[in-house]
Short mmCIF file of C-alpha atoms in Angstrom, two decimals:
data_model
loop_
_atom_site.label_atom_id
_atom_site.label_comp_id
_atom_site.label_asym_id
_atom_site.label_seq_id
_atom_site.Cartn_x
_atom_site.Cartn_y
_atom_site.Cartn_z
CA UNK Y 947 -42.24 -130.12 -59.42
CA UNK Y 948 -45.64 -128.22 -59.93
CA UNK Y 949 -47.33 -125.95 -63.04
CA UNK Y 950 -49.70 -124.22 -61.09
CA UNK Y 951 -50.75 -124.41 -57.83
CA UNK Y 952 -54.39 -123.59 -56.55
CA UNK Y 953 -54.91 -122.75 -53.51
CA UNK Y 954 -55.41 -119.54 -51.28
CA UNK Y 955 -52.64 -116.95 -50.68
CA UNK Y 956 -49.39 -118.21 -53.23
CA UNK Y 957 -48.94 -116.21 -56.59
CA UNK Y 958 -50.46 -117.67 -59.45
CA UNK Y 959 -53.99 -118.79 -58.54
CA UNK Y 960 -54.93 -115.60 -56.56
CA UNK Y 961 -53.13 -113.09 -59.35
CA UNK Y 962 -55.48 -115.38 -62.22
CA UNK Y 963 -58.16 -114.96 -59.43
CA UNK Y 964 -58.21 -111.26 -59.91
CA UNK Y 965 -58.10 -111.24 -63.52
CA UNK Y 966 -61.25 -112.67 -64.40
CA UNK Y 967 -63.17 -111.09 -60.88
CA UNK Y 968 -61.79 -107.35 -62.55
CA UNK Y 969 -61.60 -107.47 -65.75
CA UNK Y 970 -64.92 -106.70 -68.10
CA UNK Y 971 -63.04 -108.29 -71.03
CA UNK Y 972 -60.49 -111.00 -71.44
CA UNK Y 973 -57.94 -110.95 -74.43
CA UNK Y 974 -56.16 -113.99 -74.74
CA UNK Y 975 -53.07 -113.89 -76.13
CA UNK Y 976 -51.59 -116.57 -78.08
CA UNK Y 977 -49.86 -117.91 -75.19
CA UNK Y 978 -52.97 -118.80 -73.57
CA UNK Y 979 -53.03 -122.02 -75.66
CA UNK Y 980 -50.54 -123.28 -74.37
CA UNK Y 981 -50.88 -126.46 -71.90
CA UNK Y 982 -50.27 -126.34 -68.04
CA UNK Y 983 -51.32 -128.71 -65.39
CA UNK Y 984 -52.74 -127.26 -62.63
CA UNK Y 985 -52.78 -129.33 -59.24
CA UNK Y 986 -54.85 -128.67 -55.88
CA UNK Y 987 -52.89 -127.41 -52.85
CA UNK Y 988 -54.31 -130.60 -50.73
CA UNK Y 989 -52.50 -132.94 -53.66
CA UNK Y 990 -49.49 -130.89 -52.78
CA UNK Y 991 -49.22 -131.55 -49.39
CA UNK Y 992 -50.03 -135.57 -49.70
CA UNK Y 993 -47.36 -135.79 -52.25
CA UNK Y 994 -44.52 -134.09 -50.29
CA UNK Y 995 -46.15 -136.66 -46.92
CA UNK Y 996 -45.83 -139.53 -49.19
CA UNK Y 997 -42.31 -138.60 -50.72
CA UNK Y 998 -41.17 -139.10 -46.81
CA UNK Y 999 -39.10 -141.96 -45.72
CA UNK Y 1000 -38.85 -143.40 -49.58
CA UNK Y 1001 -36.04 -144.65 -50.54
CA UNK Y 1002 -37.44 -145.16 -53.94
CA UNK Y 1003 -38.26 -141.47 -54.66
CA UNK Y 1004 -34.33 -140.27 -53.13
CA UNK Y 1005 -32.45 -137.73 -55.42
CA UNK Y 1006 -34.86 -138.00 -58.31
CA UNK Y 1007 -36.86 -134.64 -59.22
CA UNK Y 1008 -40.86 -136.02 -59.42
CA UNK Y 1009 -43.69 -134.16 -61.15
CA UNK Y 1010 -47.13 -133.89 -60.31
CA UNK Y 1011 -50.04 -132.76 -61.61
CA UNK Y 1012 -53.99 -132.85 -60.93
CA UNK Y 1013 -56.34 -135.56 -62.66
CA UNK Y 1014 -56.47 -133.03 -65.97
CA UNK Y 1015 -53.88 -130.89 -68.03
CA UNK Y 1016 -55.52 -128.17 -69.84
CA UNK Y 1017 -54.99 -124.43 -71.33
CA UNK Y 1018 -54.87 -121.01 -69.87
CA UNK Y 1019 -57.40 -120.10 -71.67
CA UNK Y 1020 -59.80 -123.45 -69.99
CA UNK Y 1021 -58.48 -122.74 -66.76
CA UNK Y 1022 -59.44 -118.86 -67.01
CA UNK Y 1023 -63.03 -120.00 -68.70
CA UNK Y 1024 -63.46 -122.41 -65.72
CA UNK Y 1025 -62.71 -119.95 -62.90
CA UNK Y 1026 -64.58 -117.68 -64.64
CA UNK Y 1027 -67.53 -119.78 -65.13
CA UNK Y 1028 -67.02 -120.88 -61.44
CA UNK Y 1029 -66.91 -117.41 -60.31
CA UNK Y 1030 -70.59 -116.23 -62.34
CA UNK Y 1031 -68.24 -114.15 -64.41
CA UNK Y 1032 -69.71 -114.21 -68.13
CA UNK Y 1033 -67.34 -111.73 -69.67
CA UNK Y 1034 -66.47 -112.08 -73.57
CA UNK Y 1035 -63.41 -113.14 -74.71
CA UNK Y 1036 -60.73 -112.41 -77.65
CA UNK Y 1037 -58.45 -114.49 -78.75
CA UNK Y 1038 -55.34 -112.61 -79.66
CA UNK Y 1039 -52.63 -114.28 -82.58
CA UNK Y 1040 -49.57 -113.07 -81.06
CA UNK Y 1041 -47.69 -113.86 -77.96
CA UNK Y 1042 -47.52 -110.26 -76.39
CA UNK Y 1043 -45.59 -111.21 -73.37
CA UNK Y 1044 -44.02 -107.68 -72.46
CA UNK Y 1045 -48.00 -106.25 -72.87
CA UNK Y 1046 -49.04 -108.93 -70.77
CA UNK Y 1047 -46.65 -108.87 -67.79
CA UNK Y 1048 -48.16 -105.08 -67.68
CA UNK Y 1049 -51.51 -105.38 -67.93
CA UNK Y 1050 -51.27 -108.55 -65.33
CA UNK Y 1051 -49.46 -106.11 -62.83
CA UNK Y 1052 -51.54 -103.17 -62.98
CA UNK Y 1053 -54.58 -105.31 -63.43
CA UNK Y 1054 -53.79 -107.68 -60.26
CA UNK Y 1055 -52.29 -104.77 -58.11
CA UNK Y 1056 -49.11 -107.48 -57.36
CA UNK Y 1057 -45.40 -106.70 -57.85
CA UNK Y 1058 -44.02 -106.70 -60.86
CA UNK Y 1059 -41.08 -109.13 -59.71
CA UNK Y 1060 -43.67 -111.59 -58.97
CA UNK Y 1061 -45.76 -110.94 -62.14
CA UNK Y 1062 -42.78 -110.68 -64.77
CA UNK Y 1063 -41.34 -114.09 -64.53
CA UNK Y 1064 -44.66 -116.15 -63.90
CA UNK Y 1065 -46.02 -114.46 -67.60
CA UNK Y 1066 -42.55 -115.13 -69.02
CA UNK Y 1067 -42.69 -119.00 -68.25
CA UNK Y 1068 -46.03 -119.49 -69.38
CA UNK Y 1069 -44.70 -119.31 -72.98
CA UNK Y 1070 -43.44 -122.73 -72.49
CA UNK Y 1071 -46.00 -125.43 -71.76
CA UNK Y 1072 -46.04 -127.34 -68.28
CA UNK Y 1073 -47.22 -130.14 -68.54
CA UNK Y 1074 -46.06 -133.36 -66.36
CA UNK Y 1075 -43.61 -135.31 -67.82
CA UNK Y 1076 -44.40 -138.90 -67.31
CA UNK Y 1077 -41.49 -140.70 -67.04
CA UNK Y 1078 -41.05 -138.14 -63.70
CA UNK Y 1079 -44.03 -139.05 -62.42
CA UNK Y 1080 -44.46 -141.92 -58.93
CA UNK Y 1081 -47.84 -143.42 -58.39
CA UNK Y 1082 -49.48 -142.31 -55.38
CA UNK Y 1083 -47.65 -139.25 -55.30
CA UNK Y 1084 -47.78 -137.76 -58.74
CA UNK Y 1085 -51.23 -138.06 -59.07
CA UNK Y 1086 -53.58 -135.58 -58.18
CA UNK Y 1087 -57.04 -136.44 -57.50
CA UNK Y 1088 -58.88 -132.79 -56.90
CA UNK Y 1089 -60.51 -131.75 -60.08
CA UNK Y 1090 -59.87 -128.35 -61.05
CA UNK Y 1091 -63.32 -126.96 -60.28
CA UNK Y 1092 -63.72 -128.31 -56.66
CA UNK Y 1093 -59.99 -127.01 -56.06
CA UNK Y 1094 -61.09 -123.54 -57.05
CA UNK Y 1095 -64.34 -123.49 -55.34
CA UNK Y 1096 -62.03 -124.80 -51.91
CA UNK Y 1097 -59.37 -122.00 -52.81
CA UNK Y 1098 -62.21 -119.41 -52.96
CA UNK Y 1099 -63.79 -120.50 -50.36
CA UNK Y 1100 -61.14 -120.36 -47.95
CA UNK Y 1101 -59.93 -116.95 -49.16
CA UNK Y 1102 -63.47 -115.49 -47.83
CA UNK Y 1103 -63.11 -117.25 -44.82
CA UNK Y 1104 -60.09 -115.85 -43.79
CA UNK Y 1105 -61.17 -112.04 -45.18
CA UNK Y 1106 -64.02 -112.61 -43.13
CA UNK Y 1107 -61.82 -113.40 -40.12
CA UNK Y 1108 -59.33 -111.10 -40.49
CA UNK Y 1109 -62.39 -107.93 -40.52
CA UNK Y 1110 -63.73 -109.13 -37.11
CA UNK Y 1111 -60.45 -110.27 -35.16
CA UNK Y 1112 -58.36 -107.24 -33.19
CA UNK Y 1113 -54.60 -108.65 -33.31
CA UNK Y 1114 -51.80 -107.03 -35.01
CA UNK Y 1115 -51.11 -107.99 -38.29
CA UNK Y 1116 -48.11 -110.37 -39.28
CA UNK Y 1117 -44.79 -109.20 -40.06
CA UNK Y 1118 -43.50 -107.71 -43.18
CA UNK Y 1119 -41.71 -109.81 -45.46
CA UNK Y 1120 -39.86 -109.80 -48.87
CA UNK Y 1121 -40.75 -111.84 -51.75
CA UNK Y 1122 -38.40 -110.73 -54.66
CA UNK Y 1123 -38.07 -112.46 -58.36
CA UNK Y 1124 -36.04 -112.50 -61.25
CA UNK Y 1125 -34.42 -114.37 -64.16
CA UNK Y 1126 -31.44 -114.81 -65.22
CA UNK Y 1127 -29.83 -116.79 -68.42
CA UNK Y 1128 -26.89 -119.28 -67.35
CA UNK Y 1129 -23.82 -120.57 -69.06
CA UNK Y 1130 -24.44 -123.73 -71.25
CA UNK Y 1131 -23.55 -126.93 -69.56
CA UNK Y 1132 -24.61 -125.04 -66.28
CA UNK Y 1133 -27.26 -125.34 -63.78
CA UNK Y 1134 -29.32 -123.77 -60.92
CA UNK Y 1135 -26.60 -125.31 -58.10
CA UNK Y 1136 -23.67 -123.89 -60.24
CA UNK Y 1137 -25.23 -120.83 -60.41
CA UNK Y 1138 -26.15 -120.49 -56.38
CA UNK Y 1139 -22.11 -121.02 -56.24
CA UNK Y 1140 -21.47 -118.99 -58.38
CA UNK Y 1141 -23.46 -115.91 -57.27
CA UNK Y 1142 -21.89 -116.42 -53.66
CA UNK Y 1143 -18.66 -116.45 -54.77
CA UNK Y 1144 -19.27 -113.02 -57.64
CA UNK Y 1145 -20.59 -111.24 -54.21
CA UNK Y 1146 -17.95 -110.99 -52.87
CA UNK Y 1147 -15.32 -109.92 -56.16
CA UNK Y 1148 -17.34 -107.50 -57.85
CA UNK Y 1149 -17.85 -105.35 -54.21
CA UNK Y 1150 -14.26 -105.26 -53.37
CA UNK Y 1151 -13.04 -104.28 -51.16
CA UNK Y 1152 -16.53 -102.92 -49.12
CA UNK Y 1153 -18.07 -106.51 -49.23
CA UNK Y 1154 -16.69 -109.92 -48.49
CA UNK Y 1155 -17.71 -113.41 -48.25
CA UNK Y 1156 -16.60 -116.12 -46.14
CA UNK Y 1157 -17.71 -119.91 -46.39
CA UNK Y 1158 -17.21 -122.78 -43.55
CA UNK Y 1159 -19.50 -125.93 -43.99
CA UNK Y 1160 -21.91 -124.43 -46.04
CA UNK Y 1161 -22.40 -121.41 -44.07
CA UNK Y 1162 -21.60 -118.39 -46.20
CA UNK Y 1163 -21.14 -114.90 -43.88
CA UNK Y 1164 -21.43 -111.71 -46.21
CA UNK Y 1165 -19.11 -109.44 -44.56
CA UNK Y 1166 -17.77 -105.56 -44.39
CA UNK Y 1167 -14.25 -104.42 -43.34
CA UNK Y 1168 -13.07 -104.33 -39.64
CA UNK Y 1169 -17.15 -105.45 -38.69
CA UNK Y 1170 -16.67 -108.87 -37.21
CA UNK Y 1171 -20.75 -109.84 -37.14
CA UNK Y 1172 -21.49 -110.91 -40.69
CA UNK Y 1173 -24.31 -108.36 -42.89
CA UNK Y 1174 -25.99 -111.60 -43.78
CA UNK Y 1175 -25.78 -115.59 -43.17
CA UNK Y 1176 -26.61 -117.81 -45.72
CA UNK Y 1177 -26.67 -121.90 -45.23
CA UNK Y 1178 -26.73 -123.45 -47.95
CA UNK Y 1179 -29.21 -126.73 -48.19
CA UNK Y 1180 -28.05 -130.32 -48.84
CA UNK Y 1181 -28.32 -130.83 -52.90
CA UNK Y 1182 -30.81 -133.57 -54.33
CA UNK Y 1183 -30.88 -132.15 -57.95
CA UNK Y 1184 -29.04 -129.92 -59.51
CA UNK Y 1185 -31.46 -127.90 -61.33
CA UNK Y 1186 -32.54 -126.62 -57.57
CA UNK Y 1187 -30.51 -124.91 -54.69
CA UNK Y 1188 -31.19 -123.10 -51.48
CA UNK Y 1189 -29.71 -121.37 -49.31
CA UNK Y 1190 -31.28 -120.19 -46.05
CA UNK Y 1191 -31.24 -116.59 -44.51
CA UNK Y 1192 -30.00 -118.34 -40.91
CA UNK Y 1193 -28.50 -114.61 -39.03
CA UNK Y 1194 -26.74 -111.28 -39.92
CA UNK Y 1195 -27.42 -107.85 -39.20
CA UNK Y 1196 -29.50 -107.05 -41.86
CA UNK Y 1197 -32.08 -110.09 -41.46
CA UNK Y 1198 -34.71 -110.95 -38.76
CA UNK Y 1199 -34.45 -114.40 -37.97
CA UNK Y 1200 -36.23 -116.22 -35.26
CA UNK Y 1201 -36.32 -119.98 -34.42
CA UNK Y 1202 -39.55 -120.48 -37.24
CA UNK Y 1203 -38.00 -118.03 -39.81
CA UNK Y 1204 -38.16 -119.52 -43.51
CA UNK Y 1205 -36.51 -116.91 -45.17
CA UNK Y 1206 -34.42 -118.19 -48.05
CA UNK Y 1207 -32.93 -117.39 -51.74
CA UNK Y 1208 -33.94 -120.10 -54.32
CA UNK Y 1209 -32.07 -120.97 -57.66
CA UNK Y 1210 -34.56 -122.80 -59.83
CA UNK Y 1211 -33.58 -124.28 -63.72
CA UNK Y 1212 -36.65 -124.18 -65.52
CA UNK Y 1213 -36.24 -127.59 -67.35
CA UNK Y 1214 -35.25 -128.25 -70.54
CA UNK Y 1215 -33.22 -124.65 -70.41
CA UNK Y 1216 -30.65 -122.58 -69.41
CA UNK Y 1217 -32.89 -119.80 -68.02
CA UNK Y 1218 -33.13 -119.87 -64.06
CA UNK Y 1219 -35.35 -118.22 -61.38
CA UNK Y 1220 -33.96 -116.53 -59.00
CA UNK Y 1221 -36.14 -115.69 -55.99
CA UNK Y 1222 -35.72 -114.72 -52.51
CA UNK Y 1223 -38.76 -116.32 -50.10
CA UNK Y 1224 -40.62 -114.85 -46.67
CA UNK Y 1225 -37.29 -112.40 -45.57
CA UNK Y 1226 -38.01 -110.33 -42.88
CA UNK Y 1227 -36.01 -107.44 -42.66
CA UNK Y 1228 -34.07 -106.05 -39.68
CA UNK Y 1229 -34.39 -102.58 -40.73
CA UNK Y 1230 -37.48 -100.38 -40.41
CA UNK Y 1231 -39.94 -101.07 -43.44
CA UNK Y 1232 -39.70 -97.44 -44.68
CA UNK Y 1233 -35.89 -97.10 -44.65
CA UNK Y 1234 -35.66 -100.98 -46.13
CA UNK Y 1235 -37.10 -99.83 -49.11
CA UNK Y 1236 -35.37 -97.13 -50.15
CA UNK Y 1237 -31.75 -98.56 -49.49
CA UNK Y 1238 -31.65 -102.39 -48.82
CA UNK Y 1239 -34.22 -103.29 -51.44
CA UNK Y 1240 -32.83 -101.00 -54.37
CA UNK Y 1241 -29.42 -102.08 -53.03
CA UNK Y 1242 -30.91 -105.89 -53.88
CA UNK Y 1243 -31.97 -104.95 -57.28
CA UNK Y 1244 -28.56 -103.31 -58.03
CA UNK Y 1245 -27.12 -106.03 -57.29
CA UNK Y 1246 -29.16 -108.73 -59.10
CA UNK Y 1247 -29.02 -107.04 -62.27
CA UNK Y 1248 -25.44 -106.83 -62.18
CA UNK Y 1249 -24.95 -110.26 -61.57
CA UNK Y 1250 -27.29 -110.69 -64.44
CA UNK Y 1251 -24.89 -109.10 -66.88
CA UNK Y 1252 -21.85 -110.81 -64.88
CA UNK Y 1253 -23.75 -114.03 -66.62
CA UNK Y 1254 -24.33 -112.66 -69.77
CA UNK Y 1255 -20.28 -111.57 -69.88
CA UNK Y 1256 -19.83 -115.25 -69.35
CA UNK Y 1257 -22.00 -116.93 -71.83
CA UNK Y 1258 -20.24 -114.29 -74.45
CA UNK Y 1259 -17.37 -115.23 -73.14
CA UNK Y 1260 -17.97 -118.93 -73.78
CA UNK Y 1261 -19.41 -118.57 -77.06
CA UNK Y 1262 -16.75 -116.55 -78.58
CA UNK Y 1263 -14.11 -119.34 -76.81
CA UNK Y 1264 -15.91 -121.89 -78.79
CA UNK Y 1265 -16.16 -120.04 -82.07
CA UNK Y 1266 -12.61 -119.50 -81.88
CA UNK Y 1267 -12.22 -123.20 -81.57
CA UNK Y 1268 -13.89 -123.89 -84.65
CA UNK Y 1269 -11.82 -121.89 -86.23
CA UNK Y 1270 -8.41 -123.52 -85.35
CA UNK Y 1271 -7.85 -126.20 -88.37
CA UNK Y 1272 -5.15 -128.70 -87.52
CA UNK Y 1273 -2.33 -128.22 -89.75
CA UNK Y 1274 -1.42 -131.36 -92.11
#
């Protein structure tokens, strides 16, 4: 488990990249204070290499971090500084998260699904937690300067690359996040479950869902190939499930295809990301959006008020309980 990455390409570095390269001023809200620990890209890749073949490290979630945990407000002084950028500052009292998941969007030109729910975590600190961390793996050793000036660096390079070469640009693909608020006592794997299984009841009788070892086929009436296949990952903790886009009409999937839908816990709560990774679309780009995409939205905020009608659900069930008084 990882605060912020940094490194080329991704979400967070490049959108904080774009801040302080376009913005003349930099107000800070109050969550800018709070702590996150940023880790190279490089220390990424060793830890997951090291993590191999350990039976020490098996079904155990491990943070890491880089050698120093800091601010937002460092980190954005430090690119900045790193950058030549000398722009004032202004520290803001007051947390301004809704004004700040705008500004950040229209400021960094990315989508707002990938915006919204990076702002909204960084109201919580995220910070390493020792007693998760494995020597040799945890422990970033790429300062956060040298891991900018390597991200930057590398982000030329390839601009520079991709000006002068002649072959057709990569496919298409859909990168789609949002968050949702799950039951108490419930987490991430529960709630990839749980989503499979809603699917198929709230759609009835146009949409139905079948699962065999894992394998979940998304189906419509009298159409024996399946809309969508989703495989569903072996579990190593709880607070994390996947299941892979594997075939279906509606996805293009090819032997190094890495689409996927994620259910992450953000720790210590009951609020969950739910994101959908590198899905390449069957249908035309053009006619994707403006049914298959909205369709997706539709359908995730639903199932966001599906939760919601649970947790009210649960909470009046346990107010009632306190209620009942034995009789003597």
């Amino acid at each position: 488990r990882a605060a912020l990455i940094v490194g080329p390409k991704g979400s967070s570095f490049p959108i904080l990249s774009k801040l302080v390269k376009r913005l003349p001023v930099m107000a800070l809200p109050r969550w800018t204070r709070n702590k996150t620990h940023p880790v190279a890209l490089p220390d990424v890749i060793h830890a997951l290499g090291e993590s191999v073949d350990r039976d020490d490290v098996k079904d155990r979630a491990i943070d890491i971090g880089g050698p120093e945990a800091m601010t937002y407000k460092e980190m954005i002084l430090r690119t900045a500084d790193i950058m030549g950028k000398r722009q004032p500052t202004i520290d803001i009292p007051l947390l301004t998260v809704k004004l700040s998941r705008l500004w950040v969007t229209l400021v960094s030109g990315e989508p707002k699904e990938t915006v919204y729910p990076l702002v909204e975590s960084m109201v919580h600190e995220m910070v390493a937690d020792p007693e998760k961390m494995v020597p040799g793996i945890s422990d970033g050793k790429i300062t956060f300067e040298q891991s900018v000036r390597d991200a930057l660096k590398e982000e030329e390079e390839k601009k520079g690359s991709s000006s002068s070469s002649s072959s057709t640009p990569d496919a298409l693909d859909v990168r789609s996040v949002q968050r949702v608020l799950l039951p108490k006592d419930r987490d991430a794997d529960w709630a990839a479950d749980d989503y499979m299984n809603w699917l198929s009841s709230f759609a009835r009788p146009f949409l139905s869902s079948t699962m065999k070892d894992q394998v979940v086929g998304i189906n419509i009436p009298f159409y024996e190939q399946p809309l969508l296949e989703l495989t569903k990952e072996p579990v190593r903790d709880r607070q994390m499930a996947t299941y892979r886009i594997t075939g279906g009409l509606f996805a293009k999937v090819e032997e190094d295809s890495r689409g996927r839908i994620e259910f992450r816990q953000i720790p210590g709560t009951q609020e969950c990301i739910i994101a959908i990774h590198e899905f390449v679309p069957a249908l035309p780009w053009i006619l994707y959006k403006v049914t298959q995409a909205n369709v997706h939205l539709l359908v995730m905020y639903l199932f966001k008020l599906h939760l919601l009608r649970r947790i009210h659900s649960t909470e009046q069930e346990s107010t009632h309980a306190d209620e009942i008084v034995p009789s003597s």
